[in-house]
């Protein structure tokens, strides 16, 4: 459930809410819509935002300037995977921690309270942790089942890209970076699956079972043991998952998606040094 949250104006004190006023382009609270679009789709250029919201690029830039002045968004150079064309790199805008908090605080608290109740209802402790983990596996298992058909249409060497597309459609702003093997340059490249946005990051800070369950589902969908290198919930800028090249250590649990746990006793392939060095 998402609640509309009024973002503070640039001149407001951090703890003061300022009522929305109609914007000059005819859209009330347009600045909130711009910020919400970045929240839902991840770092975005002014042109992307204008296209999604039906606004002019000039209007979007005015709102981005206001959000930046309030400390709610910041600008960064857009990451380009592969060869870059001529000209200056595109600039994209991402929500800061303060910008995310302006949206998350209401429904994050509800979600945290619900998970805490699940844990306490079975007595807390180890049993409580397992109950939350079971919920997380069921939730991400259902999400994974929606992705499975798209991944099965992709070739084995394109499954990471297919998963990134499915995640992006759900607002995770996912990309894939191919990582060559340092030991064997001619070997098939592994991949870094990068999620530039996480809708449950604030909850996962308190309940790491959410990240663990998501990683399990990635492993099951991709048919190989994957390794989490970084998460937004732990303070990293991007959730990064290393996916070995096709044929490396296939997962025996790959067909047991709903609520399944990876098979015990299997080994995780080593992550190339190049993948560890090049975290997105």
PDB file of N, CA and C in Angstrom, residues 197-259:
ATOM      1  N   UNK A 197      17.260   0.651  -7.191  1.00  0.00           N
ATOM      2  CA  UNK A 197      16.184   1.073  -6.285  1.00  0.00           C
ATOM      3  C   UNK A 197      15.642  -0.159  -5.588  1.00  0.00           C
ATOM      4  N   UNK A 198      15.318  -0.039  -4.300  1.00  0.00           N
ATOM      5  CA  UNK A 198      14.726  -1.145  -3.538  1.00  0.00           C
ATOM      6  C   UNK A 198      13.523  -0.626  -2.760  1.00  0.00           C
ATOM      7  N   UNK A 199      12.311  -1.054  -3.111  1.00  0.00           N
ATOM      8  CA  UNK A 199      11.116  -0.565  -2.426  1.00  0.00           C
ATOM      9  C   UNK A 199      11.039  -0.960  -0.954  1.00  0.00           C
ATOM     10  N   UNK A 200      11.793  -1.994  -0.545  1.00  0.00           N
ATOM     11  CA  UNK A 200      11.691  -2.454   0.851  1.00  0.00           C
ATOM     12  C   UNK A 200      12.996  -2.250   1.608  1.00  0.00           C
ATOM     13  N   UNK A 201      13.848  -1.344   1.146  1.00  0.00           N
ATOM     14  CA  UNK A 201      15.169  -1.192   1.754  1.00  0.00           C
ATOM     15  C   UNK A 201      15.098  -0.860   3.240  1.00  0.00           C
ATOM     16  N   UNK A 202      14.203   0.040   3.623  1.00  0.00           N
ATOM     17  CA  UNK A 202      14.136   0.441   5.029  1.00  0.00           C
ATOM     18  C   UNK A 202      13.661  -0.704   5.916  1.00  0.00           C
ATOM     19  N   UNK A 203      12.784  -1.555   5.408  1.00  0.00           N
ATOM     20  CA  UNK A 203      12.322  -2.699   6.196  1.00  0.00           C
ATOM     21  C   UNK A 203      13.415  -3.759   6.267  1.00  0.00           C
ATOM     22  N   UNK A 204      14.137  -3.937   5.159  1.00  0.00           N
ATOM     23  CA  UNK A 204      15.201  -4.942   5.134  1.00  0.00           C
ATOM     24  C   UNK A 204      16.335  -4.599   6.083  1.00  0.00           C
ATOM     25  N   UNK A 205      16.486  -3.328   6.444  1.00  0.00           N
ATOM     26  CA  UNK A 205      17.480  -2.966   7.453  1.00  0.00           C
ATOM     27  C   UNK A 205      17.183  -3.680   8.773  1.00  0.00           C
ATOM     28  N   UNK A 206      15.896  -3.819   9.098  1.00  0.00           N
ATOM     29  CA  UNK A 206      15.480  -4.459  10.346  1.00  0.00           C
ATOM     30  C   UNK A 206      15.275  -5.957  10.178  1.00  0.00           C
ATOM     31  N   UNK A 207      14.901  -6.379   8.972  1.00  0.00           N
ATOM     32  CA  UNK A 207      14.588  -7.787   8.721  1.00  0.00           C
ATOM     33  C   UNK A 207      15.388  -8.263   7.508  1.00  0.00           C
ATOM     34  N   UNK A 208      16.645  -8.679   7.721  1.00  0.00           N
ATOM     35  CA  UNK A 208      17.504  -9.105   6.600  1.00  0.00           C
ATOM     36  C   UNK A 208      16.973 -10.338   5.883  1.00  0.00           C
ATOM     37  N   UNK A 209      15.975 -11.015   6.474  1.00  0.00           N
ATOM     38  CA  UNK A 209      15.381 -12.175   5.798  1.00  0.00           C
ATOM     39  C   UNK A 209      14.811 -11.782   4.434  1.00  0.00           C
ATOM     40  N   UNK A 210      14.413 -10.523   4.260  1.00  0.00           N
ATOM     41  CA  UNK A 210      13.870 -10.080   2.972  1.00  0.00           C
ATOM     42  C   UNK A 210      14.935 -10.147   1.876  1.00  0.00           C
ATOM     43  N   UNK A 211      16.132  -9.644   2.185  1.00  0.00           N
ATOM     44  CA  UNK A 211      17.228  -9.713   1.204  1.00  0.00           C
ATOM     45  C   UNK A 211      17.619 -11.163   0.933  1.00  0.00           C
ATOM     46  N   UNK A 212      17.661 -11.974   1.994  1.00  0.00           N
ATOM     47  CA  UNK A 212      18.056 -13.374   1.843  1.00  0.00           C
ATOM     48  C   UNK A 212      17.064 -14.130   0.960  1.00  0.00           C
ATOM     49  N   UNK A 213      15.778 -13.881   1.176  1.00  0.00           N
ATOM     50  CA  UNK A 213      14.763 -14.572   0.385  1.00  0.00           C
ATOM     51  C   UNK A 213      14.810 -14.131  -1.074  1.00  0.00           C
ATOM     52  N   UNK A 214      15.035 -12.853  -1.308  1.00  0.00           N
ATOM     53  CA  UNK A 214      15.133 -12.370  -2.686  1.00  0.00           C
ATOM     54  C   UNK A 214      16.314 -13.023  -3.396  1.00  0.00           C
ATOM     55  N   UNK A 215      17.443 -13.151  -2.698  1.00  0.00           N
ATOM     56  CA  UNK A 215      18.620 -13.788  -3.281  1.00  0.00           C
ATOM     57  C   UNK A 215      18.340 -15.251  -3.622  1.00  0.00           C
ATOM     58  N   UNK A 216      17.632 -15.945  -2.731  1.00  0.00           N
ATOM     59  CA  UNK A 216      17.258 -17.339  -2.994  1.00  0.00           C
ATOM     60  C   UNK A 216      16.425 -17.453  -4.264  1.00  0.00           C
ATOM     61  N   UNK A 217      15.471 -16.545  -4.427  1.00  0.00           N
ATOM     62  CA  UNK A 217      14.605 -16.588  -5.609  1.00  0.00           C
ATOM     63  C   UNK A 217      15.410 -16.303  -6.876  1.00  0.00           C
ATOM     64  N   UNK A 218      16.355 -15.361  -6.810  1.00  0.00           N
ATOM     65  CA  UNK A 218      17.219 -15.109  -7.969  1.00  0.00           C
ATOM     66  C   UNK A 218      17.959 -16.389  -8.351  1.00  0.00           C
ATOM     67  N   UNK A 219      18.490 -17.085  -7.352  1.00  0.00           N
ATOM     68  CA  UNK A 219      19.218 -18.323  -7.611  1.00  0.00           C
ATOM     69  C   UNK A 219      18.327 -19.348  -8.291  1.00  0.00           C
ATOM     70  N   UNK A 220      17.110 -19.483  -7.805  1.00  0.00           N
ATOM     71  CA  UNK A 220      16.174 -20.466  -8.351  1.00  0.00           C
ATOM     72  C   UNK A 220      15.751 -20.102  -9.769  1.00  0.00           C
ATOM     73  N   UNK A 221      15.529 -18.825 -10.030  1.00  0.00           N
ATOM     74  CA  UNK A 221      15.124 -18.393 -11.366  1.00  0.00           C
ATOM     75  C   UNK A 221      16.252 -18.550 -12.386  1.00  0.00           C
ATOM     76  N   UNK A 222      17.469 -18.253 -11.959  1.00  0.00           N
ATOM     77  CA  UNK A 222      18.601 -18.273 -12.874  1.00  0.00           C
ATOM     78  C   UNK A 222      19.240 -19.649 -12.988  1.00  0.00           C
ATOM     79  N   UNK A 223      18.877 -20.555 -12.083  1.00  0.00           N
ATOM     80  CA  UNK A 223      19.397 -21.911 -12.153  1.00  0.00           C
ATOM     81  C   UNK A 223      20.854 -22.038 -11.765  1.00  0.00           C
ATOM     82  N   UNK A 224      21.339 -21.103 -10.950  1.00  0.00           N
ATOM     83  CA  UNK A 224      22.733 -21.148 -10.505  1.00  0.00           C
ATOM     84  C   UNK A 224      22.825 -20.438  -9.162  1.00  0.00           C
ATOM     85  N   UNK A 225      23.838 -20.759  -8.393  1.00  0.00           N
ATOM     86  CA  UNK A 225      24.008 -20.094  -7.104  1.00  0.00           C
ATOM     87  C   UNK A 225      24.567 -18.695  -7.324  1.00  0.00           C
ATOM     88  N   UNK A 226      23.836 -17.700  -6.863  1.00  0.00           N
ATOM     89  CA  UNK A 226      24.274 -16.324  -6.999  1.00  0.00           C
ATOM     90  C   UNK A 226      24.826 -15.847  -5.655  1.00  0.00           C
ATOM     91  N   UNK A 227      25.525 -14.726  -5.692  1.00  0.00           N
ATOM     92  CA  UNK A 227      26.119 -14.196  -4.461  1.00  0.00           C
ATOM     93  C   UNK A 227      25.851 -12.708  -4.343  1.00  0.00           C
ATOM     94  N   UNK A 228      25.277 -12.295  -3.224  1.00  0.00           N
ATOM     95  CA  UNK A 228      25.030 -10.881  -2.976  1.00  0.00           C
ATOM     96  C   UNK A 228      26.334 -10.200  -2.579  1.00  0.00           C
ATOM     97  N   UNK A 229      26.680  -9.138  -3.290  1.00  0.00           N
ATOM     98  CA  UNK A 229      27.901  -8.391  -3.003  1.00  0.00           C
ATOM     99  C   UNK A 229      27.616  -7.104  -2.231  1.00  0.00           C
ATOM    100  N   UNK A 230      26.438  -6.539  -2.400  1.00  0.00           N
ATOM    101  CA  UNK A 230      26.097  -5.281  -1.735  1.00  0.00           C
ATOM    102  C   UNK A 230      24.584  -5.117  -1.722  1.00  0.00           C
ATOM    103  N   UNK A 231      24.077  -4.394  -0.720  1.00  0.00           N
ATOM    104  CA  UNK A 231      22.644  -4.106  -0.655  1.00  0.00           C
ATOM    105  C   UNK A 231      22.426  -2.670  -0.190  1.00  0.00           C
ATOM    106  N   UNK A 232      21.369  -2.071  -0.694  1.00  0.00           N
ATOM    107  CA  UNK A 232      20.976  -0.735  -0.253  1.00  0.00           C
ATOM    108  C   UNK A 232      20.625  -0.765   1.229  1.00  0.00           C
ATOM    109  N   UNK A 233      20.021  -1.858   1.690  1.00  0.00           N
ATOM    110  CA  UNK A 233      19.625  -1.982   3.097  1.00  0.00           C
ATOM    111  C   UNK A 233      20.816  -1.904   4.041  1.00  0.00           C
ATOM    112  N   UNK A 234      21.992  -2.309   3.570  1.00  0.00           N
ATOM    113  CA  UNK A 234      23.203  -2.271   4.397  1.00  0.00           C
ATOM    114  C   UNK A 234      24.010  -1.002   4.174  1.00  0.00           C
ATOM    115  N   UNK A 235      23.431  -0.030   3.468  1.00  0.00           N
ATOM    116  CA  UNK A 235      24.097   1.243   3.286  1.00  0.00           C
ATOM    117  C   UNK A 235      24.836   1.411   1.980  1.00  0.00           C
ATOM    118  N   UNK A 236      24.795   0.401   1.107  1.00  0.00           N
ATOM    119  CA  UNK A 236      25.439   0.525  -0.199  1.00  0.00           C
ATOM    120  C   UNK A 236      24.535   1.309  -1.151  1.00  0.00           C
ATOM    121  N   UNK A 237      25.116   1.869  -2.194  1.00  0.00           N
ATOM    122  CA  UNK A 237      24.325   2.666  -3.124  1.00  0.00           C
ATOM    123  C   UNK A 237      23.429   1.848  -4.019  1.00  0.00           C
ATOM    124  N   UNK A 238      23.802   0.585  -4.271  1.00  0.00           N
ATOM    125  CA  UNK A 238      23.098  -0.273  -5.214  1.00  0.00           C
ATOM    126  C   UNK A 238      23.080  -1.692  -4.650  1.00  0.00           C
ATOM    127  N   UNK A 239      21.985  -2.417  -4.850  1.00  0.00           N
ATOM    128  CA  UNK A 239      21.961  -3.851  -4.542  1.00  0.00           C
ATOM    129  C   UNK A 239      22.645  -4.570  -5.700  1.00  0.00           C
ATOM    130  N   UNK A 240      23.731  -5.285  -5.421  1.00  0.00           N
ATOM    131  CA  UNK A 240      24.520  -5.921  -6.469  1.00  0.00           C
ATOM    132  C   UNK A 240      24.622  -7.414  -6.210  1.00  0.00           C
ATOM    133  N   UNK A 241      24.263  -8.207  -7.201  1.00  0.00           N
ATOM    134  CA  UNK A 241      24.284  -9.665  -7.096  1.00  0.00           C
ATOM    135  C   UNK A 241      25.159 -10.228  -8.206  1.00  0.00           C
ATOM    136  N   UNK A 242      26.126 -11.068  -7.840  1.00  0.00           N
ATOM    137  CA  UNK A 242      26.980 -11.693  -8.840  1.00  0.00           C
ATOM    138  C   UNK A 242      26.320 -12.965  -9.354  1.00  0.00           C
ATOM    139  N   UNK A 243      26.216 -13.080 -10.682  1.00  0.00           N
ATOM    140  CA  UNK A 243      25.626 -14.239 -11.342  1.00  0.00           C
ATOM    141  C   UNK A 243      26.717 -14.923 -12.155  1.00  0.00           C
ATOM    142  N   UNK A 244      27.099 -16.172 -11.804  1.00  0.00           N
ATOM    143  CA  UNK A 244      28.146 -16.864 -12.567  1.00  0.00           C
ATOM    144  C   UNK A 244      27.732 -17.086 -14.018  1.00  0.00           C
ATOM    145  N   UNK A 245      28.705 -17.335 -14.863  1.00  0.00           N
ATOM    146  CA  UNK A 245      28.438 -17.629 -16.266  1.00  0.00           C
ATOM    147  C   UNK A 245      27.602 -18.897 -16.383  1.00  0.00           C
ATOM    148  N   UNK A 246      26.803 -19.034 -17.445  1.00  0.00           N
ATOM    149  CA  UNK A 246      25.980 -20.240 -17.632  1.00  0.00           C
ATOM    150  C   UNK A 246      26.824 -21.507 -17.529  1.00  0.00           C
ATOM    151  N   UNK A 247      26.277 -22.510 -16.844  1.00  0.00           N
ATOM    152  CA  UNK A 247      26.965 -23.780 -16.708  1.00  0.00           C
ATOM    153  C   UNK A 247      27.788 -23.904 -15.449  1.00  0.00           C
ATOM    154  N   UNK A 248      27.930 -22.806 -14.687  1.00  0.00           N
ATOM    155  CA  UNK A 248      28.719 -22.863 -13.454  1.00  0.00           C
ATOM    156  C   UNK A 248      27.818 -23.194 -12.277  1.00  0.00           C
ATOM    157  N   UNK A 249      28.059 -24.336 -11.637  1.00  0.00           N
ATOM    158  CA  UNK A 249      27.369 -24.744 -10.415  1.00  0.00           C
ATOM    159  C   UNK A 249      25.861 -24.572 -10.503  1.00  0.00           C
ATOM    160  N   UNK A 250      25.143 -25.300 -11.380  1.00  0.00           N
ATOM    161  CA  UNK A 250      23.690 -25.162 -11.465  1.00  0.00           C
ATOM    162  C   UNK A 250      23.021 -25.496 -10.158  1.00  0.00           C
ATOM    163  N   UNK A 251      21.928 -24.792  -9.889  1.00  0.00           N
ATOM    164  CA  UNK A 251      21.223 -24.958  -8.620  1.00  0.00           C
ATOM    165  C   UNK A 251      20.231 -26.102  -8.686  1.00  0.00           C
ATOM    166  N   UNK A 252      20.320 -27.037  -7.740  1.00  0.00           N
ATOM    167  CA  UNK A 252      19.384 -28.156  -7.697  1.00  0.00           C
ATOM    168  C   UNK A 252      18.000 -27.700  -7.297  1.00  0.00           C
ATOM    169  N   UNK A 253      17.891 -26.505  -6.724  1.00  0.00           N
ATOM    170  CA  UNK A 253      16.587 -26.017  -6.276  1.00  0.00           C
ATOM    171  C   UNK A 253      15.911 -25.144  -7.310  1.00  0.00           C
ATOM    172  N   UNK A 254      16.463 -25.103  -8.531  1.00  0.00           N
ATOM    173  CA  UNK A 254      15.982 -24.129  -9.504  1.00  0.00           C
ATOM    174  C   UNK A 254      14.547 -24.352  -9.924  1.00  0.00           C
ATOM    175  N   UNK A 255      13.992 -25.533  -9.700  1.00  0.00           N
ATOM    176  CA  UNK A 255      12.600 -25.765 -10.080  1.00  0.00           C
ATOM    177  C   UNK A 255      11.669 -25.826  -8.885  1.00  0.00           C
ATOM    178  N   UNK A 256      12.121 -25.362  -7.714  1.00  0.00           N
ATOM    179  CA  UNK A 256      11.323 -25.460  -6.499  1.00  0.00           C
ATOM    180  C   UNK A 256      10.983 -24.079  -5.976  1.00  0.00           C
ATOM    181  N   UNK A 257      10.639 -23.161  -6.872  1.00  0.00           N
ATOM    182  CA  UNK A 257      10.626 -21.759  -6.525  1.00  0.00           C
ATOM    183  C   UNK A 257       9.738 -21.368  -5.352  1.00  0.00           C
ATOM    184  N   UNK A 258       8.436 -21.713  -5.314  1.00  0.00           N
ATOM    185  CA  UNK A 258       7.578 -21.127  -4.284  1.00  0.00           C
ATOM    186  C   UNK A 258       7.996 -21.555  -2.884  1.00  0.00           C
ATOM    187  N   UNK A 259       8.611 -20.640  -2.146  1.00  0.00           N
ATOM    188  CA  UNK A 259       8.964 -20.890  -0.765  1.00  0.00           C
ATOM    189  C   UNK A 259      10.124 -21.830  -0.569  1.00  0.00           C
TER     190      UNK A 259
END
